[in-house]
N, C-alpha and C. Protein backbone atom coordinates (compact mmCIF):
# COMPACT_ATOMS: atom_id res chain seq x y z
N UNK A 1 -84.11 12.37 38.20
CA UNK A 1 -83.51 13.61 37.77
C UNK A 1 -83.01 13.54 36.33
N UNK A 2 -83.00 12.30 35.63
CA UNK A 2 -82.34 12.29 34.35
C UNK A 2 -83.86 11.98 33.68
N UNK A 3 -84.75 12.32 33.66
CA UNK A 3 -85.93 12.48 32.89
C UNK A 3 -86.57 13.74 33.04
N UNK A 4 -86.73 13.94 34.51
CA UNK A 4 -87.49 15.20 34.78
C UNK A 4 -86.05 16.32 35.71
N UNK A 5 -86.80 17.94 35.37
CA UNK A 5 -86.14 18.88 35.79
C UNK A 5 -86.21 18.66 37.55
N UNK A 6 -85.57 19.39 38.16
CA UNK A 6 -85.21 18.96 39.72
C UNK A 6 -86.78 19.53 40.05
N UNK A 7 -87.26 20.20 40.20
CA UNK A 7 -88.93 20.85 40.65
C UNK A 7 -89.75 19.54 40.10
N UNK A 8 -89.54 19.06 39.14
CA UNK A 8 -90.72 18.37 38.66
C UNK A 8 -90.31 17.34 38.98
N UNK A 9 -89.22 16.47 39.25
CA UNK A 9 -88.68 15.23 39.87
C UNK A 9 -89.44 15.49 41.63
N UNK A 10 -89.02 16.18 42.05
CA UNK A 10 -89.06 16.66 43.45
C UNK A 10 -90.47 16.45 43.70
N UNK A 11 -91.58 17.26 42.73
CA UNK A 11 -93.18 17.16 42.60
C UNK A 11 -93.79 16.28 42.65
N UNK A 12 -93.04 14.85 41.67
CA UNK A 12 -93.65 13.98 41.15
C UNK A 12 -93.14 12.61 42.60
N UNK A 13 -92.22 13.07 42.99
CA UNK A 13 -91.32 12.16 44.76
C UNK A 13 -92.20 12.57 45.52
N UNK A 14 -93.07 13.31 46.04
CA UNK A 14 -93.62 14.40 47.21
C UNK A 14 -94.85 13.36 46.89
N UNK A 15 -95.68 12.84 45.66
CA UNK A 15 -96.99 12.31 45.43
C UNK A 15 -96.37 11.00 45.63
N UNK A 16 -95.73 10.45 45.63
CA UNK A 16 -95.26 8.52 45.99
C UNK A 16 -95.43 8.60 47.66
N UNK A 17 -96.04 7.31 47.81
CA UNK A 17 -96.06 7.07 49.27
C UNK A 17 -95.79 5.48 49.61
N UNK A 18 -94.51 4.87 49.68
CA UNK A 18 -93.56 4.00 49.90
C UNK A 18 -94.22 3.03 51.32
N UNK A 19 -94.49 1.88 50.57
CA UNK A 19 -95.05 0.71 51.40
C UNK A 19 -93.84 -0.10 51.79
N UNK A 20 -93.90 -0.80 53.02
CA UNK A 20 -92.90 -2.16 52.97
C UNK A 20 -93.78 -3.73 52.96
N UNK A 21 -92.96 -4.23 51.77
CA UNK A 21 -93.63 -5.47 51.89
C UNK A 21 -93.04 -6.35 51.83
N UNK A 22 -93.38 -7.24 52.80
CA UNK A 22 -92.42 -8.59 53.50
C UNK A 22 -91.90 -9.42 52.23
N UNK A 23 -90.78 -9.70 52.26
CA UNK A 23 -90.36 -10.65 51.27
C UNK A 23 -90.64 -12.01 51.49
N UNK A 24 -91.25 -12.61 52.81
CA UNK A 24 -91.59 -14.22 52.67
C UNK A 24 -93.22 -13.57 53.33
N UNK A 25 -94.09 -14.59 52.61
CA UNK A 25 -95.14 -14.34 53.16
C UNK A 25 -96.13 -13.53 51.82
N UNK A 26 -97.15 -13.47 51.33
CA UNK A 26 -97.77 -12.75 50.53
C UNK A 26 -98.86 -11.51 51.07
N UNK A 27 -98.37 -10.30 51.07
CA UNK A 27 -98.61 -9.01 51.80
C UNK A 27 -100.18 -9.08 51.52
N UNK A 28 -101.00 -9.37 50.33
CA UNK A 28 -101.74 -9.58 50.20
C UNK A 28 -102.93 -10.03 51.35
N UNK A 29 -101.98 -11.22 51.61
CA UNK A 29 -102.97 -12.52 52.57
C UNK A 29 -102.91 -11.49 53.83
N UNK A 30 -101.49 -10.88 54.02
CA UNK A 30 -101.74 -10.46 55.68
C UNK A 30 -102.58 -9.11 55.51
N UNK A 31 -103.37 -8.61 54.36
CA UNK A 31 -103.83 -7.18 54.62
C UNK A 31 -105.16 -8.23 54.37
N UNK A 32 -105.48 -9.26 54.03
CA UNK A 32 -106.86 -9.75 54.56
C UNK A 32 -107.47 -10.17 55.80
N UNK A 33 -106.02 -10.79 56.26
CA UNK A 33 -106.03 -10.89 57.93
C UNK A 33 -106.30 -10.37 58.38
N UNK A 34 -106.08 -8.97 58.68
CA UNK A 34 -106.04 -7.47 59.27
C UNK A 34 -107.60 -7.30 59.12
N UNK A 35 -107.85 -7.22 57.60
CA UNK A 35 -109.20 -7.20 57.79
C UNK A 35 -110.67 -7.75 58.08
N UNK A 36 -110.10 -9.07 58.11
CA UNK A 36 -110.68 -10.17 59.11
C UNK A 36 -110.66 -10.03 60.43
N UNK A 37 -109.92 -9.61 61.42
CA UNK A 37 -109.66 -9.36 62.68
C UNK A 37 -110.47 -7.93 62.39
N UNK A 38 -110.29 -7.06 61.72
CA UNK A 38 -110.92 -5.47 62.31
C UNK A 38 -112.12 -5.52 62.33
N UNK A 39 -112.99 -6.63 61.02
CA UNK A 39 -114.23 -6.71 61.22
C UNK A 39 -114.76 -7.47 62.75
N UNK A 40 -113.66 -8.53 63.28
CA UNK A 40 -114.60 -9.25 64.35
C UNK A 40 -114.09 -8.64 65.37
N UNK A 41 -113.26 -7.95 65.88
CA UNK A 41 -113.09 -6.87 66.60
C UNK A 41 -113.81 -5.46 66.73
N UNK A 42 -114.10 -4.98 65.46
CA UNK A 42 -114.58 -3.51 65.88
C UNK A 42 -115.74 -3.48 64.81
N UNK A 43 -116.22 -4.44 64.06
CA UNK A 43 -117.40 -3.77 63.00
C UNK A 43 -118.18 -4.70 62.96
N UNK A 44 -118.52 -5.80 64.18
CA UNK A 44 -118.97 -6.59 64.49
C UNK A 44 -120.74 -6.39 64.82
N UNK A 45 -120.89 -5.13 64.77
CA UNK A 45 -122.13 -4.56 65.49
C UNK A 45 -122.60 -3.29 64.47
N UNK A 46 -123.49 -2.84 64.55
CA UNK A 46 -124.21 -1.60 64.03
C UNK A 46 -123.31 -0.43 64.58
N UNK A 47 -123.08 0.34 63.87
CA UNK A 47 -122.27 2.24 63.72
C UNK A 47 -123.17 2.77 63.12
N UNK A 48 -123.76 4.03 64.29
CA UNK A 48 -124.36 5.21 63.80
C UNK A 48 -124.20 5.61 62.85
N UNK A 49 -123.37 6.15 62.68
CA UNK A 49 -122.72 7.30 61.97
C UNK A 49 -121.18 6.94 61.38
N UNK A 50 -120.17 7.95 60.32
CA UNK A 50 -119.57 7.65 60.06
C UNK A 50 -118.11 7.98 60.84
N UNK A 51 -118.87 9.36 61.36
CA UNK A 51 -118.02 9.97 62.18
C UNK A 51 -117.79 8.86 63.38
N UNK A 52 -118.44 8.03 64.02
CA UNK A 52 -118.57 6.99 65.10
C UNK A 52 -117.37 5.54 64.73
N UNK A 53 -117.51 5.79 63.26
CA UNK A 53 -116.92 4.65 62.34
C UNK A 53 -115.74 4.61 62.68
N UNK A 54 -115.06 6.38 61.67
CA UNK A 54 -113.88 6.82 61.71
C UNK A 54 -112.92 6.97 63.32
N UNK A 55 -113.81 6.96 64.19
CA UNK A 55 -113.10 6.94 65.46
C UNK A 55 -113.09 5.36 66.34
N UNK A 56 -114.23 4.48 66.20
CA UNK A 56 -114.22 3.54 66.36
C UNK A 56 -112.30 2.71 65.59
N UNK A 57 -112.55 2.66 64.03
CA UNK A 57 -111.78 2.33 63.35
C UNK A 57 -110.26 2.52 64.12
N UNK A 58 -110.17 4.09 64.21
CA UNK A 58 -108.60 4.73 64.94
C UNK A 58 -108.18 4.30 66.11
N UNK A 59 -109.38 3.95 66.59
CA UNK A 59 -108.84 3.43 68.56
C UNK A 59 -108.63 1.89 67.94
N UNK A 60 -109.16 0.88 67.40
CA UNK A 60 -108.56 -0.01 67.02
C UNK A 60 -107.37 -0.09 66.38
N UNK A 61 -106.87 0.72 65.20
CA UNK A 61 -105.76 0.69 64.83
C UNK A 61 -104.63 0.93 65.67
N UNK A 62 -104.81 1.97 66.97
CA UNK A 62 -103.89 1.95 67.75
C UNK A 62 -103.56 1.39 68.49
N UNK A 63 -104.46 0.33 69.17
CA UNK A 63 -104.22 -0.65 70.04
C UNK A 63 -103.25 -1.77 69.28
N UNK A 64 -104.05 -2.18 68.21
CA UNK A 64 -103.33 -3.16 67.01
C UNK A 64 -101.97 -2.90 66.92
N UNK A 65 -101.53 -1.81 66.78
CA UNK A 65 -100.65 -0.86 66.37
C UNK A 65 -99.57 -1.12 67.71
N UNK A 66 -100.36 -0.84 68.70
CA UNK A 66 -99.43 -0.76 69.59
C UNK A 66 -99.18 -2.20 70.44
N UNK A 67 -99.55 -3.09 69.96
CA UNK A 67 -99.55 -4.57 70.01
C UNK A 67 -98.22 -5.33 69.40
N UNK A 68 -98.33 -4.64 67.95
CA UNK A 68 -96.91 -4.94 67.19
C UNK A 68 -96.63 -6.41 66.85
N UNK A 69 -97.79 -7.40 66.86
CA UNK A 69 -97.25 -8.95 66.57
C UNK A 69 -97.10 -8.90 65.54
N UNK A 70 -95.72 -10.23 65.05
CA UNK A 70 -95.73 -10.23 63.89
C UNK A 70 -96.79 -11.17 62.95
N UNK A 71 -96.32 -11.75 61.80
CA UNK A 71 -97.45 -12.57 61.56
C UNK A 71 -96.47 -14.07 61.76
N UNK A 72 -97.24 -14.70 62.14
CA UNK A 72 -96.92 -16.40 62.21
C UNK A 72 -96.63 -17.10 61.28
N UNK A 73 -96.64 -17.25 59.91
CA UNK A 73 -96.87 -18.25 58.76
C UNK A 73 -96.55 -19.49 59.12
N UNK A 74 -98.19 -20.72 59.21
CA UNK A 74 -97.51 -22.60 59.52
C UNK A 74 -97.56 -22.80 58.15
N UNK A 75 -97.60 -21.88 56.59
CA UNK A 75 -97.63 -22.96 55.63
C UNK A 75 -96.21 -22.97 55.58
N UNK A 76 -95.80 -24.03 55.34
CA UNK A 76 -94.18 -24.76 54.56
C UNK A 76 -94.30 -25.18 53.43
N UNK A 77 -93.20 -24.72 52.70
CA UNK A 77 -92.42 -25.45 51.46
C UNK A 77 -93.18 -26.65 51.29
N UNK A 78 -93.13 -27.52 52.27
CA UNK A 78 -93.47 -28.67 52.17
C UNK A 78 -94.86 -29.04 51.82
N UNK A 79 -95.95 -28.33 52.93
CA UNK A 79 -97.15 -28.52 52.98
C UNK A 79 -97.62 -27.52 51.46
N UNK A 80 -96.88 -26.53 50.99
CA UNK A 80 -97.45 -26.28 49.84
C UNK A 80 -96.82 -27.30 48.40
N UNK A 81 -95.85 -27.84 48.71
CA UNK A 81 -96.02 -28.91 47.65
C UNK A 81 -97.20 -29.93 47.24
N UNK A 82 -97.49 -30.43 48.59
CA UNK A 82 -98.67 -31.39 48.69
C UNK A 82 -99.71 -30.41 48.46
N UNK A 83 -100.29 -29.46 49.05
CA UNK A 83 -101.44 -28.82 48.45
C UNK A 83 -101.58 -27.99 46.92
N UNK A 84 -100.43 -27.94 46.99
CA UNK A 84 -100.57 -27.61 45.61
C UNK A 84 -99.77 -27.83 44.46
N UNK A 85 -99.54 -29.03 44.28
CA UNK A 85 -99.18 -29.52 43.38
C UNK A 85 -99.04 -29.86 41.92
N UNK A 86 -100.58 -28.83 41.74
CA UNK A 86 -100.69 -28.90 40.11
C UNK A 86 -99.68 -27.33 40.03
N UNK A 87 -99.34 -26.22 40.87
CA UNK A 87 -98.43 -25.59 40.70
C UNK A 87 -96.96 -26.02 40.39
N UNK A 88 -96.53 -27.22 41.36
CA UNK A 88 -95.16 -27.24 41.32
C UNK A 88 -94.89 -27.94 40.25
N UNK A 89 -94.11 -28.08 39.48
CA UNK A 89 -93.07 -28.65 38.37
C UNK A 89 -92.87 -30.34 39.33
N UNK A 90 -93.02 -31.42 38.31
CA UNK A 90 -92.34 -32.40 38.85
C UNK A 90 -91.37 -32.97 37.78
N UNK A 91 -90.20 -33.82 38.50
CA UNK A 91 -89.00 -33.78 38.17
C UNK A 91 -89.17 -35.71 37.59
N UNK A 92 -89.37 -35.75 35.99
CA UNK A 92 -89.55 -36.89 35.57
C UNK A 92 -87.81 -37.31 35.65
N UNK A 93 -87.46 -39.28 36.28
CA UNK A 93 -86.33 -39.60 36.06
C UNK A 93 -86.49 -41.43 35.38
């Protein structure tokens, strides 16, 4: 509101569409997951059509959806030191 008039603030709020993204974990990796699982779950095979796609796609998302797991993460602090180590800083004494 201190840049734009209240209509054009209001206009420009109405076009944003507000994601949540996990603070541990890289949102990234889990929207590849997702799409790793949707392919060997539902796009595993030949689709007619797109219309076949788009509904195929929706009955999966809702099941998924209505499943609700979270995600697991086994990497640790730890195990990413050792793997990746030309990242971390080491501490000369």
């Amino acid at each position: 509101y201190k840049a734009f008039e209240p209509q054009e603030a209001r206009r420009i709020l109405d076009k944003l569409e507000i994601h949540y993204t996990p603070k541990h974990g890289s949102w990234l990796n889990m929207a590849e997951i997702e799409l790793s699982i949707l392919s060997r779950q539902c796009l595993d095979r030949r689709i007619p059509n797109q219309e076949v796609l788009k509904n195929e796609v929706a009955a999966w998302q809702d099941k998924r959806n209505s499943i609700s797991k979270p995600m697991e993460w086994q990497f640790t602090n730890q195990d990413a030191r050792v793997k990746l180590k030309k990242l971390y800083p080491t501490i000369q004494q």
